[in-house]
CSV table of N, CA and C in Angstrom, one decimal:
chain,number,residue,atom,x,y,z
A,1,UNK,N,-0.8,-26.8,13.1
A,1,UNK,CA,0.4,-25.9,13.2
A,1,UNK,C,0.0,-24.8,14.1
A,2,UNK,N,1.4,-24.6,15.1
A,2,UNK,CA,0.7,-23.3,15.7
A,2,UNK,C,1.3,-22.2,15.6
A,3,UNK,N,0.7,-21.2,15.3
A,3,UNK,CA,0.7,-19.9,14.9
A,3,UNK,C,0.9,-18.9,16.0
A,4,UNK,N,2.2,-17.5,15.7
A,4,UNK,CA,2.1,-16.9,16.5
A,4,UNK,C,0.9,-16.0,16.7
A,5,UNK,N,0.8,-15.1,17.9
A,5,UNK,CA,0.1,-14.2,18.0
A,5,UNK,C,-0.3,-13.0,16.8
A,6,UNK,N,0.6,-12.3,16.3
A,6,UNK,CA,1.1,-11.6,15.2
A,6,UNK,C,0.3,-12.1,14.3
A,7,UNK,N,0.7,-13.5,13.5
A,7,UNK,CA,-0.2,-13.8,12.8
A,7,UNK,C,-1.8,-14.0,12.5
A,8,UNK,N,-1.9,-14.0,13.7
A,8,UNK,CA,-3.2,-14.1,14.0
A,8,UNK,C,-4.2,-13.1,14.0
A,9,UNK,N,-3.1,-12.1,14.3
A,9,UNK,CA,-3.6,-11.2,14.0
A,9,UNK,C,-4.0,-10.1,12.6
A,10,UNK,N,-3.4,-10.6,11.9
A,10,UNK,CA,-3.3,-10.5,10.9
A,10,UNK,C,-4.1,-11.0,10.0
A,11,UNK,N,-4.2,-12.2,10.3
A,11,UNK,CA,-5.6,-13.4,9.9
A,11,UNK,C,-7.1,-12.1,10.1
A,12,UNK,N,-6.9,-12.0,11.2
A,12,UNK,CA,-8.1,-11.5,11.9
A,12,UNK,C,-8.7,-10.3,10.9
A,13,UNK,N,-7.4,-9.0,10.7
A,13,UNK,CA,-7.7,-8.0,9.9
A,13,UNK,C,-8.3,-8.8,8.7
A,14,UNK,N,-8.0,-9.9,8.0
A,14,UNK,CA,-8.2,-10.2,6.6
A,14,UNK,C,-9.2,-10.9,7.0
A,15,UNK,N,-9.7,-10.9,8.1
A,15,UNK,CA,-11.3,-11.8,8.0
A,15,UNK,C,-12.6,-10.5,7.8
A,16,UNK,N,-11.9,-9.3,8.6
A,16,UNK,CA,-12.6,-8.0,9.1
A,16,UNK,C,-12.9,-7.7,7.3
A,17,UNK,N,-12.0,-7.9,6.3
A,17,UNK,CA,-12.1,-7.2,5.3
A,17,UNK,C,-13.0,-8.5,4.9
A,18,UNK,N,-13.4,-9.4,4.9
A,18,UNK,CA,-14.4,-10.1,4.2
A,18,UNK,C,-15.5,-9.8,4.6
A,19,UNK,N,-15.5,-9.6,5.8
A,19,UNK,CA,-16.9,-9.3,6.1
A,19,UNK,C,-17.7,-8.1,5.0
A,20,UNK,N,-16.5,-7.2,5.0
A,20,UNK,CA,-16.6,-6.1,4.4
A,20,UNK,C,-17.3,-6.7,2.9
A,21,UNK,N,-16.9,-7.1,2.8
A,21,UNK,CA,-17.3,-8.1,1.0
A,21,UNK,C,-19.0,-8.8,1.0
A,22,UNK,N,-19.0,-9.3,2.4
A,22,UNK,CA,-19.9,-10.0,2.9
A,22,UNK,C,-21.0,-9.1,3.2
A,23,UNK,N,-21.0,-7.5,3.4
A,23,UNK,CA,-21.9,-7.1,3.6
A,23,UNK,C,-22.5,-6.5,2.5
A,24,UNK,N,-21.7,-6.2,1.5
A,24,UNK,CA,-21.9,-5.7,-0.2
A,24,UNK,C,-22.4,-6.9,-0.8
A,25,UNK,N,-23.1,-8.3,-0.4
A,25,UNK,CA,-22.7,-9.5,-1.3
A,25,UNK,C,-22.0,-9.7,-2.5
A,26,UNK,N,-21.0,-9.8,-1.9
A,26,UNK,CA,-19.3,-10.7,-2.4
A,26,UNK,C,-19.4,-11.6,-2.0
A,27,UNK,N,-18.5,-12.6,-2.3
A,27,UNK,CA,-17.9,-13.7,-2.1
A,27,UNK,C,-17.4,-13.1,-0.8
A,28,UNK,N,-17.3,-13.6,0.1
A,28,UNK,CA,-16.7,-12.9,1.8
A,28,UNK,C,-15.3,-13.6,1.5
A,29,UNK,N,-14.4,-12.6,1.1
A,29,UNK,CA,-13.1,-12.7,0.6
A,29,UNK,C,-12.1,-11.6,1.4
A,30,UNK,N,-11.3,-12.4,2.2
A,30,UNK,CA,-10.4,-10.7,2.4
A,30,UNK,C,-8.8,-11.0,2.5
A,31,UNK,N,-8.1,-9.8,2.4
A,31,UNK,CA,-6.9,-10.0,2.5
A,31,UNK,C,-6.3,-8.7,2.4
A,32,UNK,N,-4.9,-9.4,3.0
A,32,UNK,CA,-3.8,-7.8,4.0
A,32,UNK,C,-2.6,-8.6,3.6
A,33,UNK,N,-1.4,-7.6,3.1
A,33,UNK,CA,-0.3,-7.4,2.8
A,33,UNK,C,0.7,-7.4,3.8
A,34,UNK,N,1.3,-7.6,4.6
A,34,UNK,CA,2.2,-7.5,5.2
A,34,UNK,C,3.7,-7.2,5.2
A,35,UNK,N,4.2,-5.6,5.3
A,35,UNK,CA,5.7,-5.7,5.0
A,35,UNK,C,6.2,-5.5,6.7
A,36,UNK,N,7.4,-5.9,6.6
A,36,UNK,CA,8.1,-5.7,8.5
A,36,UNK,C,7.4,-5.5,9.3
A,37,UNK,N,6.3,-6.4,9.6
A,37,UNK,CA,5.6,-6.7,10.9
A,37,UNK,C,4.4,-5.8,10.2
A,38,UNK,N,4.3,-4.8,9.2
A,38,UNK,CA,3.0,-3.9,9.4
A,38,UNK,C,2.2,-3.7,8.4
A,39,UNK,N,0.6,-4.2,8.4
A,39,UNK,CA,-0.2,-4.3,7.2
A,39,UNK,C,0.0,-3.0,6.3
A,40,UNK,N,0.1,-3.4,5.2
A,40,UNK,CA,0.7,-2.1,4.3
A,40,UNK,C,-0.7,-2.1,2.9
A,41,UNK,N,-1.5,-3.2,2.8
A,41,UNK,CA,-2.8,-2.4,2.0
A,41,UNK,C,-3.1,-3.7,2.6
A,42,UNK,N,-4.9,-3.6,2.3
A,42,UNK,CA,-5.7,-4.5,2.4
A,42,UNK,C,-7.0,-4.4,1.0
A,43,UNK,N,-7.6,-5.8,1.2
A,43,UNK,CA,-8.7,-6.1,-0.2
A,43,UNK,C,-9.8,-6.9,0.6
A,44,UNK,N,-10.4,-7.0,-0.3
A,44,UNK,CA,-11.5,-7.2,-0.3
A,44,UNK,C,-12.6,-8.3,-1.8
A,45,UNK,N,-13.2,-8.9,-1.8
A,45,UNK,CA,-13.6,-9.2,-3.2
A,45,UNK,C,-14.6,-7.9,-3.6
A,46,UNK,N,-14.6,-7.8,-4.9
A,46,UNK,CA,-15.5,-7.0,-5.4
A,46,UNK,C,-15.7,-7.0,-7.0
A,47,UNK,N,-16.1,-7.9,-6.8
A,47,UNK,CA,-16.0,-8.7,-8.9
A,47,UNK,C,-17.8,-8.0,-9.0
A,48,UNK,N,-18.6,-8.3,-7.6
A,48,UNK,CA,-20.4,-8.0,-8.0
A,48,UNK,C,-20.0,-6.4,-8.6
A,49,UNK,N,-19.6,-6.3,-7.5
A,49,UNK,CA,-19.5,-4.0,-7.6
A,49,UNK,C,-18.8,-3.4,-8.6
A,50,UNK,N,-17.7,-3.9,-9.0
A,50,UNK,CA,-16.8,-3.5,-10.0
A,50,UNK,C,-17.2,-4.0,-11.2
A,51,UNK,N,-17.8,-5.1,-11.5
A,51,UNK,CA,-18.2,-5.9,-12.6
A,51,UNK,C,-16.5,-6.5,-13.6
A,52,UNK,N,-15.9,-6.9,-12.8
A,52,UNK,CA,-14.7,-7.3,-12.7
A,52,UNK,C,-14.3,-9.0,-12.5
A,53,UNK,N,-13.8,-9.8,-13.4
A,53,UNK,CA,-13.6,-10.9,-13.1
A,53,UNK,C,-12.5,-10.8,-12.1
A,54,UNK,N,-11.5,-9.7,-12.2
A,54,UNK,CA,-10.0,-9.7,-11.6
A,54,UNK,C,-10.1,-9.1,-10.3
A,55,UNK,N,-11.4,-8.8,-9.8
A,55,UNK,CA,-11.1,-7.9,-8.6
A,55,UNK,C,-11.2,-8.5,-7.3
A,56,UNK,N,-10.6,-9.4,-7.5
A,56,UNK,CA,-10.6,-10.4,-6.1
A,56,UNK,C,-9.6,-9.9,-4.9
A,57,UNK,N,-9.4,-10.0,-3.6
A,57,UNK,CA,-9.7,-9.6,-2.8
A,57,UNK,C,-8.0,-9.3,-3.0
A,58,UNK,N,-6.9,-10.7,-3.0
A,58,UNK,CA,-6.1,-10.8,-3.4
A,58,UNK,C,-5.2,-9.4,-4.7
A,59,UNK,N,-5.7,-9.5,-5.7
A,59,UNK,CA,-5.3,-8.7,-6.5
A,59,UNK,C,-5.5,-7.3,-6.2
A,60,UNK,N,-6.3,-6.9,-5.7
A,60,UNK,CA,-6.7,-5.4,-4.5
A,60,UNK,C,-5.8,-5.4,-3.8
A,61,UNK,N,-5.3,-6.0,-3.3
A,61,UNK,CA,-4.2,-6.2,-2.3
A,61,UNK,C,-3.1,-5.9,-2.6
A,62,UNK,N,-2.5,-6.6,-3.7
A,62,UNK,CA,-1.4,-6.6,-4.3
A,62,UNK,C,-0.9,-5.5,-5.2
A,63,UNK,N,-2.1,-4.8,-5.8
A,63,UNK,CA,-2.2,-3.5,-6.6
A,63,UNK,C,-1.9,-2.3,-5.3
A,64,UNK,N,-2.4,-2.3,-4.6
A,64,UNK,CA,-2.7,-1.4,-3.5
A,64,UNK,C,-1.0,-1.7,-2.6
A,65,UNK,N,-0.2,-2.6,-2.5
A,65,UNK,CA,1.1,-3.0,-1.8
A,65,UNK,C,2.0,-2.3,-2.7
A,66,UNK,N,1.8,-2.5,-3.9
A,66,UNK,CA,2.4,-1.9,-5.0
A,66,UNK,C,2.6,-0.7,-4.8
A,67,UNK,N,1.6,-0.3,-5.4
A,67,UNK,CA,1.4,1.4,-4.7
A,67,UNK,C,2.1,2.1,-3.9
A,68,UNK,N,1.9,1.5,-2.5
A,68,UNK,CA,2.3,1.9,-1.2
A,68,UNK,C,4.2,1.7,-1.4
A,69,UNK,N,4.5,0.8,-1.8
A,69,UNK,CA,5.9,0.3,-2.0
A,69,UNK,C,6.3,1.0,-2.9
A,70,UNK,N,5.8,1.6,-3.9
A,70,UNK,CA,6.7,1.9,-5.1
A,70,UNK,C,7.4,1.0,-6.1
A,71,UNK,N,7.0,-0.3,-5.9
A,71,UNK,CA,8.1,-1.1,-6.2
A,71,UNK,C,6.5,-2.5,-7.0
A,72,UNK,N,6.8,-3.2,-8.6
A,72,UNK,CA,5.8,-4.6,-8.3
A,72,UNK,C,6.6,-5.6,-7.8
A,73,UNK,N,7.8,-5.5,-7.3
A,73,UNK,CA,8.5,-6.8,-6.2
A,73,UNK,C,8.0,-6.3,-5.0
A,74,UNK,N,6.9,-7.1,-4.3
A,74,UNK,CA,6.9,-7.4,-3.3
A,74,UNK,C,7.8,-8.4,-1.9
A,75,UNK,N,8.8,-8.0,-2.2
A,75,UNK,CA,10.1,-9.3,-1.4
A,75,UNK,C,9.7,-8.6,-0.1
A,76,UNK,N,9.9,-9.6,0.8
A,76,UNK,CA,10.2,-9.6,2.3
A,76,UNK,C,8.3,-9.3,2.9
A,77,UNK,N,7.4,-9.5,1.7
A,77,UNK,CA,6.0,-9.7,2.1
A,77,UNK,C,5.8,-10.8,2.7
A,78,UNK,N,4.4,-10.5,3.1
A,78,UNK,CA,3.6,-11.6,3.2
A,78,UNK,C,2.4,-11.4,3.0
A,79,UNK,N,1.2,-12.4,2.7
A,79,UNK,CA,0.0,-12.3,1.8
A,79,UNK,C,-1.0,-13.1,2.9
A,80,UNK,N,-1.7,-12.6,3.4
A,80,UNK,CA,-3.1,-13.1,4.5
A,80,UNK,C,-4.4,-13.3,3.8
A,81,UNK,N,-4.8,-14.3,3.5
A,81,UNK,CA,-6.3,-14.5,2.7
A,81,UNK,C,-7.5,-15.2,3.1
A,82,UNK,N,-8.3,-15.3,3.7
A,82,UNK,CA,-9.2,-16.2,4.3
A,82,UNK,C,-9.8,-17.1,3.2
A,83,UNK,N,-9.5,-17.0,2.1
A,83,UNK,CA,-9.7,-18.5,1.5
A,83,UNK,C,-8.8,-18.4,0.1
A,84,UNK,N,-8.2,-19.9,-0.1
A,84,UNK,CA,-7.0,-20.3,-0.6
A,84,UNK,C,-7.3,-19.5,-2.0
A,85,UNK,N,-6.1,-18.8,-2.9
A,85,UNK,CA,-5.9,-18.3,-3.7
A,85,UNK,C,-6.1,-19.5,-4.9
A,86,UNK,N,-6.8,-18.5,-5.9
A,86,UNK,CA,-7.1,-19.1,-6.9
A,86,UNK,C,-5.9,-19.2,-8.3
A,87,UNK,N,-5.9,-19.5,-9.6
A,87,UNK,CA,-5.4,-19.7,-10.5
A,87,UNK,C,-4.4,-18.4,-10.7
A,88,UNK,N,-5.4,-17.2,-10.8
A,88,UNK,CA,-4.7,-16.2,-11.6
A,88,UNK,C,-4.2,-15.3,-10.1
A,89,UNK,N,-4.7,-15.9,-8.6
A,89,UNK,CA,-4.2,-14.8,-7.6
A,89,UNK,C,-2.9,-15.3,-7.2
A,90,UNK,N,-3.0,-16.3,-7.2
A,90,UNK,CA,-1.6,-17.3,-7.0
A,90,UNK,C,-0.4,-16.9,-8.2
A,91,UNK,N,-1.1,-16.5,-9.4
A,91,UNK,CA,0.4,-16.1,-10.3
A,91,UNK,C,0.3,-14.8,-10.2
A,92,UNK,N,-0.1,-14.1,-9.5
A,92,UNK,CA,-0.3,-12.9,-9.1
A,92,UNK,C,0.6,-12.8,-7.9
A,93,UNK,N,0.6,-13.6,-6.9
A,93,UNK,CA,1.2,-13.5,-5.8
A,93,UNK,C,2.7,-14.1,-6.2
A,94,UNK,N,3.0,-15.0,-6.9
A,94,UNK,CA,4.5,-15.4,-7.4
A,94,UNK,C,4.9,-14.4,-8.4
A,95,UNK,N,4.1,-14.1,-9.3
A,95,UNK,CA,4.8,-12.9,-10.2
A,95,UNK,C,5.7,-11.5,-9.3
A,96,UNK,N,5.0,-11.0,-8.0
A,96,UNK,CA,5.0,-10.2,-7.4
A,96,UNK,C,6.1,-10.2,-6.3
A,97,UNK,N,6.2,-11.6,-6.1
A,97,UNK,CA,7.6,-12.1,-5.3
A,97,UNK,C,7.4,-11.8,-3.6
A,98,UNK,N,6.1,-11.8,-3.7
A,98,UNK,CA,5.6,-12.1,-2.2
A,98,UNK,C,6.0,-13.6,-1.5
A,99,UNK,N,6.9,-13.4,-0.3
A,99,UNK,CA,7.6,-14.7,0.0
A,99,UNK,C,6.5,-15.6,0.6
A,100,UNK,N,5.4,-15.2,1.6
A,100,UNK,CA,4.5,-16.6,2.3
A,100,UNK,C,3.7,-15.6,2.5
A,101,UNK,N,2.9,-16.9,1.6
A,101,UNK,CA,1.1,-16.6,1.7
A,101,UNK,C,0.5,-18.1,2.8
A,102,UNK,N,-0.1,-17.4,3.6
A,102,UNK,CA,-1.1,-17.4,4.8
A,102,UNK,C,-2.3,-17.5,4.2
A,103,UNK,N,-3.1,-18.6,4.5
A,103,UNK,CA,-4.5,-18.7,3.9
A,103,UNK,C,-5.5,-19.5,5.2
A,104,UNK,N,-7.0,-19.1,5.2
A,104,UNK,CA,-7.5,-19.9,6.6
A,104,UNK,C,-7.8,-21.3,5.9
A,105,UNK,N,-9.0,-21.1,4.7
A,105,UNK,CA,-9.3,-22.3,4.8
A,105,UNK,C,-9.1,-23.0,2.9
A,106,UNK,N,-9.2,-24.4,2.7
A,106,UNK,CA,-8.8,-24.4,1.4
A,106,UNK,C,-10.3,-24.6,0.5
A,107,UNK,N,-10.2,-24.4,-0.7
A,107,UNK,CA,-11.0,-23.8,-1.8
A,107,UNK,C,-10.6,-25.5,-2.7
A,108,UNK,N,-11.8,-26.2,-2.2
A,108,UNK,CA,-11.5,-27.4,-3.4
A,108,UNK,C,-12.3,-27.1,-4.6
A,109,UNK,N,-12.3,-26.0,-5.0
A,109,UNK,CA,-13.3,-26.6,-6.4
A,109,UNK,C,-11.8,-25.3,-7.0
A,110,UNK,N,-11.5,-23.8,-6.5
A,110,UNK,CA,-10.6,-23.2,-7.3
A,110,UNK,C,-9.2,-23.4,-6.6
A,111,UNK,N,-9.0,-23.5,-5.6
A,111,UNK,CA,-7.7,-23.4,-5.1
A,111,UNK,C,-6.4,-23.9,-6.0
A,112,UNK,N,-5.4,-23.5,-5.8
A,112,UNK,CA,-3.9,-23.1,-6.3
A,112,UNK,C,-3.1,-23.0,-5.6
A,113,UNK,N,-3.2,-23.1,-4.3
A,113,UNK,CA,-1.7,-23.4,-3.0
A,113,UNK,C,-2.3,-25.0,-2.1
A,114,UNK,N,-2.8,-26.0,-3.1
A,114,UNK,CA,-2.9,-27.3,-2.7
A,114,UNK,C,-3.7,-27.9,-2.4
A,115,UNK,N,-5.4,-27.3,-2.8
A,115,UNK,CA,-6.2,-28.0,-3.4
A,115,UNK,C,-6.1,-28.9,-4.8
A,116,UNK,N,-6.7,-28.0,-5.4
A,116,UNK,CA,-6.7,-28.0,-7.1
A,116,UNK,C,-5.3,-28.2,-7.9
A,117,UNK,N,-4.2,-27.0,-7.6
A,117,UNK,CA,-3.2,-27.3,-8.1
A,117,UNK,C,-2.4,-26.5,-6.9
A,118,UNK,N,-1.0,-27.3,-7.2
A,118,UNK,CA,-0.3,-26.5,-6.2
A,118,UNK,C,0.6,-25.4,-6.6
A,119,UNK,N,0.7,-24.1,-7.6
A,119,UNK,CA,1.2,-23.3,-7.8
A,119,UNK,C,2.8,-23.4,-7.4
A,120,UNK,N,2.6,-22.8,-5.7
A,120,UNK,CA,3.6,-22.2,-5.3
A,120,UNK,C,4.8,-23.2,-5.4
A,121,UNK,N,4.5,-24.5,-5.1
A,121,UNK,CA,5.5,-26.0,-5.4
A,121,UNK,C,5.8,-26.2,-6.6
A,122,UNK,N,5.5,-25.1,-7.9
A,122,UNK,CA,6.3,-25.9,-8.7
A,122,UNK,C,7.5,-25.8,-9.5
A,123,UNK,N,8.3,-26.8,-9.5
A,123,UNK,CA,9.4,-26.1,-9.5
A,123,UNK,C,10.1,-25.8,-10.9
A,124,UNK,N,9.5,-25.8,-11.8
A,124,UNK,CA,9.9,-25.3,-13.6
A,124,UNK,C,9.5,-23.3,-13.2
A,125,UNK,N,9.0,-23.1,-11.7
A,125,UNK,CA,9.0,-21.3,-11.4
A,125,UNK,C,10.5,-20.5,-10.8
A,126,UNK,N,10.6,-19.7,-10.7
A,126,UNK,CA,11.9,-18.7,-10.4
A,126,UNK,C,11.7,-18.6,-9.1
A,127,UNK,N,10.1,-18.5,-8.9
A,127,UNK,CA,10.3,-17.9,-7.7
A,127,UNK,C,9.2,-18.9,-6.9
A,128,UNK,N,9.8,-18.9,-5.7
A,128,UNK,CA,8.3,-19.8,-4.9
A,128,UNK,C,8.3,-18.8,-3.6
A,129,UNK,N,6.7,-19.2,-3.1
A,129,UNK,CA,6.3,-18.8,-2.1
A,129,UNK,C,6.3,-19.6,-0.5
A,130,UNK,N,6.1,-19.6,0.5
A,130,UNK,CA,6.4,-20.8,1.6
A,130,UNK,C,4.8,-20.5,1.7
A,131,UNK,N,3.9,-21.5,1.8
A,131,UNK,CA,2.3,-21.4,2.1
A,131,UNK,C,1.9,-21.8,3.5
A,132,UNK,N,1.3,-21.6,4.1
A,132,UNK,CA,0.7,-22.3,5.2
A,132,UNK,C,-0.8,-21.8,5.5
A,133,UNK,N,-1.4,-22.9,6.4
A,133,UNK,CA,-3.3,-22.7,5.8
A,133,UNK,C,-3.5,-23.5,7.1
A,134,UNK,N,-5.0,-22.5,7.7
A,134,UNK,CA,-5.5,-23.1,8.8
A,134,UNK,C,-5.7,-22.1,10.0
A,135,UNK,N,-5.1,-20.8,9.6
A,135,UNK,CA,-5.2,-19.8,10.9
A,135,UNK,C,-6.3,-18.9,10.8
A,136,UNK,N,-7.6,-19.4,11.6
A,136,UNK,CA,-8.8,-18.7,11.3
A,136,UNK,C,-10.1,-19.4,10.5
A,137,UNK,N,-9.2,-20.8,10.1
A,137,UNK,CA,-9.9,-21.3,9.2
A,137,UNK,C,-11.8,-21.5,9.3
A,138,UNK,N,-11.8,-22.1,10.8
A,138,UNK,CA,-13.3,-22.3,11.0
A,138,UNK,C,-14.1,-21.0,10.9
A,139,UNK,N,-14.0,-19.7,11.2
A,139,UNK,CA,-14.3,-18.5,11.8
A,139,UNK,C,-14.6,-18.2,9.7
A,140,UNK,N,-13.4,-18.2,9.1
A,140,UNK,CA,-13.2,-18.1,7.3
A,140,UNK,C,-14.5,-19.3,6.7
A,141,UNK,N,-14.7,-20.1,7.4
A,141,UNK,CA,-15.5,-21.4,6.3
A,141,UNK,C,-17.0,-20.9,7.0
A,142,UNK,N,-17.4,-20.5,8.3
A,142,UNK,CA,-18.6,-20.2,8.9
A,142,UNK,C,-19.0,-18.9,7.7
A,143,UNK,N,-18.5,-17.6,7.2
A,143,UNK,CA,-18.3,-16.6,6.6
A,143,UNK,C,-19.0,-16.7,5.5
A,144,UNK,N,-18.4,-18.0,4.8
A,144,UNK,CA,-18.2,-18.9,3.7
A,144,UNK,C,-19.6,-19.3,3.5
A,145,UNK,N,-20.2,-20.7,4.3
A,145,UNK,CA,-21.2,-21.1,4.1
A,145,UNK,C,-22.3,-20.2,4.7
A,146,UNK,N,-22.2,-19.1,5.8
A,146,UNK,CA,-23.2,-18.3,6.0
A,146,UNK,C,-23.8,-17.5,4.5
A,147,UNK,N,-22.9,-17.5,3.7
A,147,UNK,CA,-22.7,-15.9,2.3
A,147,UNK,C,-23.8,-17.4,1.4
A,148,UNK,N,-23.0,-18.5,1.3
A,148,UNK,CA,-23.6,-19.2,-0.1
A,148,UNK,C,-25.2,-19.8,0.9
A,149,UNK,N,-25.5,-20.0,1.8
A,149,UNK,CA,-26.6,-20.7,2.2
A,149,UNK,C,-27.7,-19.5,2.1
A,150,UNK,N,-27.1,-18.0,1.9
A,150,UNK,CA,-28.1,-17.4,2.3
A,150,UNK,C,-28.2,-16.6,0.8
A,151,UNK,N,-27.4,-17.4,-0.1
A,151,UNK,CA,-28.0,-17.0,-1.6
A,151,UNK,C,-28.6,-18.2,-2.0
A,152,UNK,N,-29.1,-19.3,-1.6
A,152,UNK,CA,-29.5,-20.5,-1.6
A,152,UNK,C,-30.6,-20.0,-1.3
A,153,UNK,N,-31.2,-19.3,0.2
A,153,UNK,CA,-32.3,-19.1,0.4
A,153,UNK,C,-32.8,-18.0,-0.5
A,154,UNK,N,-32.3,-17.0,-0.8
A,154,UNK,CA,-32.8,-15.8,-1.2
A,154,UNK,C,-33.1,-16.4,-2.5
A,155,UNK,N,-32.0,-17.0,-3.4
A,155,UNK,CA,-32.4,-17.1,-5.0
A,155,UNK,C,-31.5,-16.0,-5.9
A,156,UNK,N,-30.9,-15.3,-4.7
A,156,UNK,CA,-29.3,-14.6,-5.5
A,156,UNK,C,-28.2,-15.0,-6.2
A,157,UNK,N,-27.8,-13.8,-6.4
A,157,UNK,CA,-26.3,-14.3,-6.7
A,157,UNK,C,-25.4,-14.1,-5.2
């Protein structure tokens, strides 16, 4: 699929924030909120630093959109993540009424927008999301395997 410019750009900021994760060792997780064309919070993973199962890059995000909006309906969003939303970020992201989440690459062991399970499709929910995946993806999976190969070598977490 091809993707406008805009979005890509957008991708881009949520890759800048994994790195950010990636230099703390995190899981290199990132993600930007989007309201009328303009990033309105951005995340990061931070489950090492926080000591936090919940603090994925995603729910930072969405806490932080919150905020900014005044509002927990996020309508007329959109959600940018460089790797596919998990169990609890995916009902995070539908509870919040974020309309399309943007993801680069997919997560087969946790993913929730069509790996593992497909969340946002199902239709016994009120609300769905439109998903689409692949913008940034190789640039997101290099990130990926650079962070786990180099806790392979070291013997980290």
């Amino acid at each position: 699929m091809i993707f406008s410019e805009e979005k890509y750009r957008f991708m881009y900021s949520a890759l800048q924030e994994a790195e950010k994760a990636f230099e703390k060792n995190e899981v290199p997780v990132g993600c930007v909120i989007v309201h009328n064309n303009k990033i309105i919070s951005r995340g990061y993973n931070q489950v090492e630093n926080l000591k936090d199962p919940t603090a994925h890059a995603e729910m930072i995000a969405i806490t932080s959109a919150a905020n900014f909006l005044g509002d927990w309906r996020l309508n007329e969003c959109s959600i940018y993540i460089t790797l596919e939303p998990c169990l609890m970020c995916t009902g995070a992201i539908i509870n919040s009424r974020i309309e399309e989440i943007y993801f680069a690459t997919f997560d087969p062991k946790f993913g929730a927008c069509g790996s593992v399970y497909n969340i946002p499709d199902e239709n016994k929910l009120n609300h769905h999301s439109k998903v689409y995946s692949g913008i940034l993806e190789k640039e997101s999976t290099l990130l990926l395997k650079r962070f786990f190969n180099n806790i392979r070598q070291n013997g980290k977490k």
